[in-house]
Amino acid sequence: MRLPLVRPSAPAGHRTVWWVRAALGALGLAALGYALFGFLANVPPAQLIGVAAWLAVALLVHDGVLVPLTTLAGGGLSRLTYGLSPVQQGIVRGALLVGAVVTLVAAPLVRAQQVLQPRGPGSGANGTVLQGDYALVLGVFWVVLVVAAAAVVAAVGLYGRRSKVRKTRS
């Protein structure tokens, strides 16, 4: 079978989508350029060095720590969810990703609350700072997330079995 060297012309709808994508890309590049110009115009050169160092460390931490850890976790998760369908595995991975992101956001609040609000009489704690029990809320969030993910995985499994039964009977 011989492959054509030139693709047939795209329908008018595809050309419209291309132009919309190109316009949105140009708009995004313009906004990025405006933000970069404003950043460079308003930040002193000494702070630019600090920002560049922070970005370099963030890149090293991301590529040197977070990516290997998530790759290892994904491999271990594949072994743990071996009997599940790909859709169910995706649900488990998505739930764990959401839980990890929420935990990363909440962890500094939990730690700050422990440090800044000592308990007991005469502690001098400011009751208006960091209100709420962040550790309890994070724990409740994880329980709800696990229950919801388990329910959806079970529902997908039941739906998959029922659809297989219908296909084999007809």
PDB file of N, CA, C and O in Angstrom, residues 50-83:
ATOM      1  N   GLY A  50      17.547  36.574  42.423  1.00  0.00           N
ATOM      2  CA  GLY A  50      16.884  35.700  43.378  1.00  0.00           C
ATOM      3  C   GLY A  50      15.757  34.901  42.737  1.00  0.00           C
ATOM      4  O   GLY A  50      15.588  33.714  43.023  1.00  0.00           O
ATOM      5  N   VAL A  51      14.997  35.539  41.866  1.00  0.00           N
ATOM      6  CA  VAL A  51      13.912  34.843  41.167  1.00  0.00           C
ATOM      7  C   VAL A  51      14.483  33.767  40.245  1.00  0.00           C
ATOM      8  O   VAL A  51      13.969  32.640  40.186  1.00  0.00           O
ATOM      9  N   ALA A  52      15.559  34.091  39.540  1.00  0.00           N
ATOM     10  CA  ALA A  52      16.189  33.101  38.653  1.00  0.00           C
ATOM     11  C   ALA A  52      16.716  31.918  39.458  1.00  0.00           C
ATOM     12  O   ALA A  52      16.564  30.761  39.051  1.00  0.00           O
ATOM     13  N   ALA A  53      17.303  32.183  40.621  1.00  0.00           N
ATOM     14  CA  ALA A  53      17.791  31.093  41.471  1.00  0.00           C
ATOM     15  C   ALA A  53      16.628  30.243  41.971  1.00  0.00           C
ATOM     16  O   ALA A  53      16.718  29.005  41.992  1.00  0.00           O
ATOM     17  N   TRP A  54      15.542  30.876  42.370  1.00  0.00           N
ATOM     18  CA  TRP A  54      14.368  30.135  42.837  1.00  0.00           C
ATOM     19  C   TRP A  54      13.810  29.250  41.728  1.00  0.00           C
ATOM     20  O   TRP A  54      13.471  28.088  41.969  1.00  0.00           O
ATOM     21  N   LEU A  55      13.731  29.793  40.519  1.00  0.00           N
ATOM     22  CA  LEU A  55      13.230  28.996  39.402  1.00  0.00           C
ATOM     23  C   LEU A  55      14.145  27.818  39.089  1.00  0.00           C
ATOM     24  O   LEU A  55      13.677  26.717  38.769  1.00  0.00           O
ATOM     25  N   ALA A  56      15.462  28.037  39.192  1.00  0.00           N
ATOM     26  CA  ALA A  56      16.409  26.948  38.935  1.00  0.00           C
ATOM     27  C   ALA A  56      16.263  25.843  39.981  1.00  0.00           C
ATOM     28  O   ALA A  56      16.247  24.653  39.651  1.00  0.00           O
ATOM     29  N   VAL A  57      16.128  26.225  41.247  1.00  0.00           N
ATOM     30  CA  VAL A  57      15.938  25.226  42.302  1.00  0.00           C
ATOM     31  C   VAL A  57      14.597  24.517  42.130  1.00  0.00           C
ATOM     32  O   VAL A  57      14.510  23.296  42.313  1.00  0.00           O
ATOM     33  N   ALA A  58      13.564  25.251  41.762  1.00  0.00           N
ATOM     34  CA  ALA A  58      12.253  24.625  41.540  1.00  0.00           C
ATOM     35  C   ALA A  58      12.339  23.601  40.412  1.00  0.00           C
ATOM     36  O   ALA A  58      11.754  22.512  40.504  1.00  0.00           O
ATOM     37  N   LEU A  59      13.062  23.923  39.358  1.00  0.00           N
ATOM     38  CA  LEU A  59      13.239  22.993  38.252  1.00  0.00           C
ATOM     39  C   LEU A  59      14.005  21.745  38.693  1.00  0.00           C
ATOM     40  O   LEU A  59      13.629  20.613  38.353  1.00  0.00           O
ATOM     41  N   LEU A  60      15.056  21.938  39.474  1.00  0.00           N
ATOM     42  CA  LEU A  60      15.827  20.791  39.965  1.00  0.00           C
ATOM     43  C   LEU A  60      14.993  19.911  40.896  1.00  0.00           C
ATOM     44  O   LEU A  60      15.053  18.679  40.816  1.00  0.00           O
ATOM     45  N   VAL A  61      14.219  20.529  41.777  1.00  0.00           N
ATOM     46  CA  VAL A  61      13.378  19.749  42.692  1.00  0.00           C
ATOM     47  C   VAL A  61      12.305  18.997  41.908  1.00  0.00           C
ATOM     48  O   VAL A  61      12.040  17.824  42.163  1.00  0.00           O
ATOM     49  N   HIS A  62      11.717  19.662  40.936  1.00  0.00           N
ATOM     50  CA  HIS A  62      10.676  19.005  40.135  1.00  0.00           C
ATOM     51  C   HIS A  62      11.247  17.826  39.371  1.00  0.00           C
ATOM     52  O   HIS A  62      10.742  16.703  39.452  1.00  0.00           O
ATOM     53  N   ASP A  63      12.316  18.064  38.610  1.00  0.00           N
ATOM     54  CA  ASP A  63      12.867  17.016  37.753  1.00  0.00           C
ATOM     55  C   ASP A  63      13.711  16.003  38.515  1.00  0.00           C
ATOM     56  O   ASP A  63      13.858  14.867  38.083  1.00  0.00           O
ATOM     57  N   GLY A  64      14.286  16.401  39.643  1.00  0.00           N
ATOM     58  CA  GLY A  64      15.157  15.503  40.380  1.00  0.00           C
ATOM     59  C   GLY A  64      14.485  14.751  41.512  1.00  0.00           C
ATOM     60  O   GLY A  64      14.971  13.709  41.937  1.00  0.00           O
ATOM     61  N   VAL A  65      13.351  15.272  42.009  1.00  0.00           N
ATOM     62  CA  VAL A  65      12.694  14.635  43.147  1.00  0.00           C
ATOM     63  C   VAL A  65      11.261  14.222  42.799  1.00  0.00           C
ATOM     64  O   VAL A  65      10.887  13.053  42.937  1.00  0.00           O
ATOM     65  N   LEU A  66      10.451  15.173  42.355  1.00  0.00           N
ATOM     66  CA  LEU A  66       9.028  14.880  42.157  1.00  0.00           C
ATOM     67  C   LEU A  66       8.771  13.899  41.017  1.00  0.00           C
ATOM     68  O   LEU A  66       7.970  12.980  41.168  1.00  0.00           O
ATOM     69  N   VAL A  67       9.430  14.084  39.898  1.00  0.00           N
ATOM     70  CA  VAL A  67       9.193  13.188  38.761  1.00  0.00           C
ATOM     71  C   VAL A  67       9.617  11.758  39.078  1.00  0.00           C
ATOM     72  O   VAL A  67       8.847  10.821  38.832  1.00  0.00           O
ATOM     73  N   PRO A  68      10.815  11.522  39.644  1.00  0.00           N
ATOM     74  CA  PRO A  68      11.149  10.130  39.990  1.00  0.00           C
ATOM     75  C   PRO A  68      10.198   9.526  41.024  1.00  0.00           C
ATOM     76  O   PRO A  68       9.827   8.354  40.915  1.00  0.00           O
ATOM     77  N   LEU A  69       9.791  10.312  42.011  1.00  0.00           N
ATOM     78  CA  LEU A  69       8.870   9.777  43.025  1.00  0.00           C
ATOM     79  C   LEU A  69       7.523   9.418  42.419  1.00  0.00           C
ATOM     80  O   LEU A  69       6.960   8.363  42.735  1.00  0.00           O
ATOM     81  N   THR A  70       6.990  10.277  41.566  1.00  0.00           N
ATOM     82  CA  THR A  70       5.694   9.960  40.958  1.00  0.00           C
ATOM     83  C   THR A  70       5.808   8.798  39.974  1.00  0.00           C
ATOM     84  O   THR A  70       4.872   8.016  39.832  1.00  0.00           O
ATOM     85  N   THR A  71       6.958   8.662  39.323  1.00  0.00           N
ATOM     86  CA  THR A  71       7.157   7.515  38.434  1.00  0.00           C
ATOM     87  C   THR A  71       7.186   6.217  39.234  1.00  0.00           C
ATOM     88  O   THR A  71       6.552   5.225  38.844  1.00  0.00           O
ATOM     89  N   LEU A  72       7.892   6.219  40.349  1.00  0.00           N
ATOM     90  CA  LEU A  72       7.913   5.034  41.207  1.00  0.00           C
ATOM     91  C   LEU A  72       6.529   4.739  41.784  1.00  0.00           C
ATOM     92  O   LEU A  72       6.101   3.582  41.839  1.00  0.00           O
ATOM     93  N   ALA A  73       5.834   5.782  42.209  1.00  0.00           N
ATOM     94  CA  ALA A  73       4.489   5.584  42.752  1.00  0.00           C
ATOM     95  C   ALA A  73       3.552   5.040  41.674  1.00  0.00           C
ATOM     96  O   ALA A  73       2.716   4.171  41.953  1.00  0.00           O
ATOM     97  N   GLY A  74       3.682   5.529  40.448  1.00  0.00           N
ATOM     98  CA  GLY A  74       2.845   5.027  39.354  1.00  0.00           C
ATOM     99  C   GLY A  74       3.118   3.570  39.051  1.00  0.00           C
ATOM    100  O   GLY A  74       2.203   2.781  38.804  1.00  0.00           O
ATOM    101  N   GLY A  75       4.390   3.178  39.102  1.00  0.00           N
ATOM    102  CA  GLY A  75       4.731   1.769  38.893  1.00  0.00           C
ATOM    103  C   GLY A  75       4.176   0.886  39.992  1.00  0.00           C
ATOM    104  O   GLY A  75       3.632  -0.194  39.740  1.00  0.00           O
ATOM    105  N   GLY A  76       4.302   1.339  41.233  1.00  0.00           N
ATOM    106  CA  GLY A  76       3.737   0.580  42.345  1.00  0.00           C
ATOM    107  C   GLY A  76       2.227   0.527  42.281  1.00  0.00           C
ATOM    108  O   GLY A  76       1.604  -0.491  42.590  1.00  0.00           O
ATOM    109  N   LEU A  77       1.614   1.625  41.851  1.00  0.00           N
ATOM    110  CA  LEU A  77       0.166   1.658  41.737  1.00  0.00           C
ATOM    111  C   LEU A  77      -0.318   0.735  40.630  1.00  0.00           C
ATOM    112  O   LEU A  77      -1.376   0.117  40.750  1.00  0.00           O
ATOM    113  N   SER A  78       0.452   0.599  39.574  1.00  0.00           N
ATOM    114  CA  SER A  78       0.080  -0.333  38.506  1.00  0.00           C
ATOM    115  C   SER A  78       0.062  -1.765  39.025  1.00  0.00           C
ATOM    116  O   SER A  78      -0.788  -2.566  38.646  1.00  0.00           O
ATOM    117  N   ARG A  79       1.004  -2.092  39.893  1.00  0.00           N
ATOM    118  CA  ARG A  79       1.020  -3.433  40.471  1.00  0.00           C
ATOM    119  C   ARG A  79      -0.144  -3.626  41.438  1.00  0.00           C
ATOM    120  O   ARG A  79      -0.730  -4.699  41.506  1.00  0.00           O
ATOM    121  N   LEU A  80      -0.474  -2.589  42.209  1.00  0.00           N
ATOM    122  CA  LEU A  80      -1.574  -2.698  43.169  1.00  0.00           C
ATOM    123  C   LEU A  80      -2.930  -2.823  42.484  1.00  0.00           C
ATOM    124  O   LEU A  80      -3.823  -3.482  42.995  1.00  0.00           O
ATOM    125  N   THR A  81      -3.087  -2.159  41.352  1.00  0.00           N
ATOM    126  CA  THR A  81      -4.383  -2.150  40.667  1.00  0.00           C
ATOM    127  C   THR A  81      -4.359  -3.070  39.454  1.00  0.00           C
ATOM    128  O   THR A  81      -5.052  -2.807  38.466  1.00  0.00           O
ATOM    129  N   TYR A  82      -3.612  -4.148  39.515  1.00  0.00           N
ATOM    130  CA  TYR A  82      -3.429  -5.030  38.360  1.00  0.00           C
ATOM    131  C   TYR A  82      -4.740  -5.611  37.854  1.00  0.00           C
ATOM    132  O   TYR A  82      -4.971  -5.683  36.665  1.00  0.00           O
ATOM    133  N   GLY A  83      -5.648  -6.003  38.720  1.00  0.00           N
ATOM    134  CA  GLY A  83      -6.882  -6.654  38.289  1.00  0.00           C
ATOM    135  C   GLY A  83      -7.956  -5.698  37.799  1.00  0.00           C
ATOM    136  O   GLY A  83      -8.997  -6.134  37.306  1.00  0.00           O
TER     137      GLY A  83
END
